[in-house]
């Protein structure tokens, strides 16, 4: 059955955890008596017309530029500002608020495409012309228990760098970050330019030149810390308020 999970007049519940009786073609199609197959109404699909279909463009689901997923699946891969979320939909069995978790489908568009049917190309985004054009600035400091033998990785928008040595230079850090598909261009400053990244109480400044707006903070995955501790100081503050470069 596709329709609402509770209809006390036309289809009252008959027992616990059974809101509907079974319905031929889910009441969203017509049974072909010769073939024993359902001919679904537009917008529905499945052997019993039991779920919504994703939009078709030129005969292609999601225009051929996305994946057709149900609400349960879409919640699992939901993102906010490029970062993963802890959203769920339909994880609790028999929850009347999420009865449609595996019946309503939608498009998850490929990168570079958007709209409900993934039929439109995405254009580059830029800072709002009414703002002062401030760029995202993030600071961190790392310390190593064994300089020359330690390392760490940085994560930004679910992308993780290769291991960064505890003696890495500013240019090496920049190369590691810009290798990520989630970062195009950053500017790196060390408070002690002649020292390695985790030496001499260095504070590292990362300015995002191409990822505009309030981007999510970088993190250092705990499983990838090798004799190194990484501390993040701020998200977007003026560097002079934290450390004099």
Short mmCIF file of C-alpha atoms in Angstrom, two decimals:
data_model
loop_
_atom_site.label_atom_id
_atom_site.label_comp_id
_atom_site.label_asym_id
_atom_site.label_seq_id
_atom_site.Cartn_x
_atom_site.Cartn_y
_atom_site.Cartn_z
CA UNK A 1 0.00 0.00 0.00
CA UNK A 2 1.36 3.42 -0.92
CA UNK A 3 -1.18 5.92 0.36
CA UNK A 4 -1.22 7.45 3.83
CA UNK A 5 -0.49 4.97 6.62
CA UNK A 6 -3.80 5.49 8.44
CA UNK A 7 -7.27 5.77 6.92
CA UNK A 8 -9.83 5.07 9.68
CA UNK A 9 -12.84 5.32 7.34
CA UNK A 10 -12.00 3.37 4.19
CA UNK A 11 -9.29 1.08 5.51
CA UNK A 12 -9.16 0.91 9.31
CA UNK A 13 -6.27 -0.93 11.00
CA UNK A 14 -7.09 -4.53 11.87
CA UNK A 15 -4.31 -5.34 14.33
CA UNK A 16 -1.15 -3.93 15.91
CA UNK A 17 1.51 -2.85 13.43
CA UNK A 18 -0.89 -3.31 10.48
CA UNK A 19 -2.24 0.01 9.29
CA UNK A 20 -3.58 -1.25 5.95
CA UNK A 21 -4.84 -4.31 4.23
CA UNK A 22 -2.96 -5.33 1.10
CA UNK A 23 -4.17 -3.49 -2.00
CA UNK A 24 -3.94 -4.64 -5.60
CA UNK A 25 -1.24 -2.68 -7.41
CA UNK A 26 -1.03 -0.59 -4.23
CA UNK A 27 -4.06 1.36 -5.46
CA UNK A 28 -1.60 3.17 -7.72
CA UNK A 29 -2.08 1.07 -10.85
CA UNK A 30 -4.36 -1.29 -12.75
CA UNK A 31 -3.96 -5.06 -12.89
CA UNK A 32 -3.62 -6.56 -16.36
CA UNK A 33 -5.70 -9.72 -15.99
CA UNK A 34 -4.04 -11.38 -18.98
CA UNK A 35 -0.48 -11.01 -17.76
CA UNK A 36 -1.05 -10.69 -14.02
CA UNK A 37 1.13 -7.58 -14.03
CA UNK A 38 0.42 -4.10 -12.76
CA UNK A 39 0.23 -1.17 -15.14
CA UNK A 40 1.24 1.69 -12.88
CA UNK A 41 -0.12 5.21 -12.93
CA UNK A 42 2.36 7.89 -14.06
CA UNK A 43 4.87 8.63 -11.33
CA UNK A 44 4.74 5.16 -9.75
CA UNK A 45 6.77 2.02 -10.33
CA UNK A 46 7.61 -1.38 -8.91
CA UNK A 47 6.02 -4.77 -9.45
CA UNK A 48 3.06 -3.66 -7.31
CA UNK A 49 3.35 0.10 -8.08
CA UNK A 50 4.47 0.38 -4.49
CA UNK A 51 6.83 3.31 -4.79
CA UNK A 52 7.22 6.73 -6.39
CA UNK A 53 9.47 6.83 -9.41
CA UNK A 54 12.18 9.40 -10.03
CA UNK A 55 11.60 11.94 -12.81
CA UNK A 56 12.50 10.87 -16.33
CA UNK A 57 14.13 13.20 -18.84
CA UNK A 58 14.47 11.88 -22.38
CA UNK A 59 13.76 8.43 -20.98
CA UNK A 60 16.59 8.62 -18.45
CA UNK A 61 16.02 8.50 -14.70
CA UNK A 62 17.37 11.68 -13.09
CA UNK A 63 18.36 12.83 -16.59
CA UNK A 64 21.20 10.32 -16.56
CA UNK A 65 23.11 12.67 -14.22
CA UNK A 66 22.16 11.30 -10.82
CA UNK A 67 21.08 8.33 -8.75
CA UNK A 68 17.49 7.47 -7.89
CA UNK A 69 17.40 6.77 -4.13
CA UNK A 70 14.72 6.40 -1.49
CA UNK A 71 14.33 8.61 1.56
CA UNK A 72 16.23 6.16 3.77
CA UNK A 73 19.21 6.22 1.42
CA UNK A 74 19.10 9.97 0.83
CA UNK A 75 19.20 10.66 4.57
CA UNK A 76 22.29 8.49 4.96
CA UNK A 77 24.28 10.52 2.41
CA UNK A 78 22.89 13.94 3.32
CA UNK A 79 25.44 16.75 3.59
CA UNK A 80 25.56 20.25 5.05
CA UNK A 81 28.14 22.55 3.52
CA UNK A 82 30.02 19.54 2.18
CA UNK A 83 30.22 17.69 5.49
CA UNK A 84 28.40 14.47 6.35
CA UNK A 85 25.46 14.57 8.75
CA UNK A 86 23.97 12.13 11.25
CA UNK A 87 20.51 12.31 9.65
CA UNK A 88 18.43 9.17 9.49
CA UNK A 89 14.98 8.43 8.08
CA UNK A 90 13.22 5.15 8.62
CA UNK A 91 15.72 3.55 10.99
CA UNK A 92 13.06 3.06 13.67
CA UNK A 93 10.77 0.15 12.73
CA UNK A 94 7.04 0.89 12.45
CA UNK A 95 7.47 4.62 13.04
CA UNK A 96 4.31 6.20 11.56
CA UNK A 97 6.21 9.44 10.89
CA UNK A 98 8.60 7.72 8.47
CA UNK A 99 6.29 5.13 6.90
CA UNK A 100 7.36 6.26 3.44
CA UNK A 101 11.11 5.71 3.95
CA UNK A 102 11.29 3.12 1.15
CA UNK A 103 8.40 4.36 -0.98
CA UNK A 104 9.30 7.95 -1.85
CA UNK A 105 12.27 8.28 -4.21
CA UNK A 106 14.27 11.29 -5.35
CA UNK A 107 17.40 12.18 -7.29
CA UNK A 108 20.88 12.55 -5.84
CA UNK A 109 22.55 14.58 -8.56
CA UNK A 110 26.08 14.03 -9.78
CA UNK A 111 28.57 16.81 -9.13
CA UNK A 112 27.97 19.68 -11.52
CA UNK A 113 24.23 19.04 -11.91
CA UNK A 114 21.21 20.19 -9.93
CA UNK A 115 17.40 20.56 -9.88
CA UNK A 116 14.90 17.93 -8.80
CA UNK A 117 15.59 15.90 -11.94
CA UNK A 118 19.34 16.72 -12.27
CA UNK A 119 18.66 18.31 -15.65
CA UNK A 120 20.40 21.63 -14.97
CA UNK A 121 24.10 22.42 -14.95
CA UNK A 122 25.55 24.09 -11.85
CA UNK A 123 27.39 27.38 -12.28
CA UNK A 124 30.35 28.61 -10.19
CA UNK A 125 29.47 30.46 -7.00
CA UNK A 126 31.03 33.61 -5.62
CA UNK A 127 30.89 35.81 -2.57
CA UNK A 128 27.88 38.09 -2.16
CA UNK A 129 28.65 41.48 -3.74
CA UNK A 130 27.18 43.25 -0.71
CA UNK A 131 29.77 41.75 1.65
CA UNK A 132 33.35 42.89 2.27
CA UNK A 133 34.74 39.87 0.46
CA UNK A 134 36.26 38.26 3.55
CA UNK A 135 37.90 34.91 3.01
CA UNK A 136 37.71 31.95 5.36
CA UNK A 137 40.73 31.73 7.66
CA UNK A 138 41.49 28.71 9.84
CA UNK A 139 44.35 28.25 12.28
CA UNK A 140 45.90 25.17 13.82
CA UNK A 141 49.02 24.05 15.63
CA UNK A 142 50.57 20.60 15.85
CA UNK A 143 53.08 19.14 18.26
CA UNK A 144 55.11 15.99 17.73
CA UNK A 145 56.43 13.55 20.31
CA UNK A 146 59.20 12.51 17.94
CA UNK A 147 60.11 15.20 15.41
CA UNK A 148 61.10 13.68 12.10
CA UNK A 149 59.11 10.50 12.62
CA UNK A 150 55.57 11.74 13.18
CA UNK A 151 52.78 12.71 10.82
CA UNK A 152 49.07 13.46 10.48
CA UNK A 153 46.30 13.92 7.94
CA UNK A 154 43.78 16.72 7.49
CA UNK A 155 40.17 16.32 6.42
CA UNK A 156 38.04 18.91 4.64
CA UNK A 157 34.53 18.22 3.34
CA UNK A 158 35.00 14.47 3.70
CA UNK A 159 38.24 14.46 1.69
CA UNK A 160 41.43 13.37 3.49
CA UNK A 161 45.00 14.37 2.62
CA UNK A 162 47.94 12.07 2.33
CA UNK A 163 50.12 11.87 5.46
CA UNK A 164 51.74 15.22 6.26
CA UNK A 165 55.16 15.01 7.88
CA UNK A 166 55.68 16.74 11.23
CA UNK A 167 58.50 18.65 9.50
CA UNK A 168 56.50 19.67 6.42
CA UNK A 169 57.01 23.10 4.92
CA UNK A 170 54.30 25.60 4.02
CA UNK A 171 54.52 24.65 0.35
CA UNK A 172 54.23 20.94 1.18
CA UNK A 173 51.13 21.58 3.28
CA UNK A 174 49.62 23.67 0.49
CA UNK A 175 50.30 20.92 -2.03
CA UNK A 176 48.64 18.32 0.22
CA UNK A 177 45.51 20.42 0.71
CA UNK A 178 45.17 21.49 -2.91
CA UNK A 179 45.42 17.86 -4.02
CA UNK A 180 41.96 17.33 -2.46
CA UNK A 181 39.03 17.61 -4.82
CA UNK A 182 37.24 19.71 -2.18
CA UNK A 183 39.90 22.47 -2.25
CA UNK A 184 41.11 24.46 -5.22
CA UNK A 185 43.37 27.16 -3.79
CA UNK A 186 44.67 28.00 -0.31
CA UNK A 187 47.34 30.30 1.06
CA UNK A 188 49.51 28.95 3.88
CA UNK A 189 51.42 31.02 6.45
CA UNK A 190 53.66 29.74 9.25
CA UNK A 191 54.18 31.93 12.33
CA UNK A 192 57.77 30.62 12.30
CA UNK A 193 58.50 30.30 8.56
CA UNK A 194 61.93 28.69 8.96
CA UNK A 195 60.63 25.87 11.15
CA UNK A 196 58.77 22.70 10.23
CA UNK A 197 55.02 22.54 10.64
CA UNK A 198 55.10 20.96 14.13
CA UNK A 199 58.27 22.70 15.34
CA UNK A 200 58.99 25.88 17.33
CA UNK A 201 55.41 26.38 18.51
CA UNK A 202 54.39 27.10 14.91
CA UNK A 203 50.84 28.35 14.34
CA UNK A 204 49.58 27.53 10.86
CA UNK A 205 47.25 29.86 8.96
CA UNK A 206 45.15 28.45 6.11
CA UNK A 207 43.26 30.99 3.99
CA UNK A 208 40.70 29.58 1.58
CA UNK A 209 41.04 31.55 -1.66
CA UNK A 210 38.50 29.69 -3.80
CA UNK A 211 36.05 28.07 -1.34
CA UNK A 212 34.01 31.13 -0.46
CA UNK A 213 31.53 31.69 2.32
CA UNK A 214 31.50 30.08 5.75
CA UNK A 215 33.19 26.79 4.94
CA UNK A 216 33.29 23.94 7.49
CA UNK A 217 36.35 23.59 9.71
CA UNK A 218 39.19 21.25 8.87
CA UNK A 219 39.71 18.28 11.16
CA UNK A 220 42.51 15.83 11.85
CA UNK A 221 41.17 12.23 11.90
CA UNK A 222 42.27 10.61 15.16
CA UNK A 223 43.11 7.31 13.47
CA UNK A 224 45.67 9.08 11.27
CA UNK A 225 47.64 10.80 14.04
CA UNK A 226 51.15 9.34 14.32
CA UNK A 227 52.87 10.75 17.45
CA UNK A 228 51.28 14.12 16.63
CA UNK A 229 48.65 16.23 18.38
CA UNK A 230 46.73 18.78 16.29
CA UNK A 231 44.84 21.70 17.85
CA UNK A 232 42.48 23.91 15.85
CA UNK A 233 42.16 27.42 17.22
CA UNK A 234 39.50 29.25 15.30
CA UNK A 235 37.16 29.30 12.35
CA UNK A 236 37.29 32.55 10.45
CA UNK A 237 38.81 34.87 13.08
CA UNK A 238 41.41 37.54 12.38
CA UNK A 239 44.82 35.88 12.64
CA UNK A 240 46.27 38.87 14.55
CA UNK A 241 43.84 38.16 17.39
CA UNK A 242 45.42 34.72 17.85
CA UNK A 243 49.07 35.05 16.90
CA UNK A 244 51.33 37.71 15.41
CA UNK A 245 52.74 36.65 12.05
#
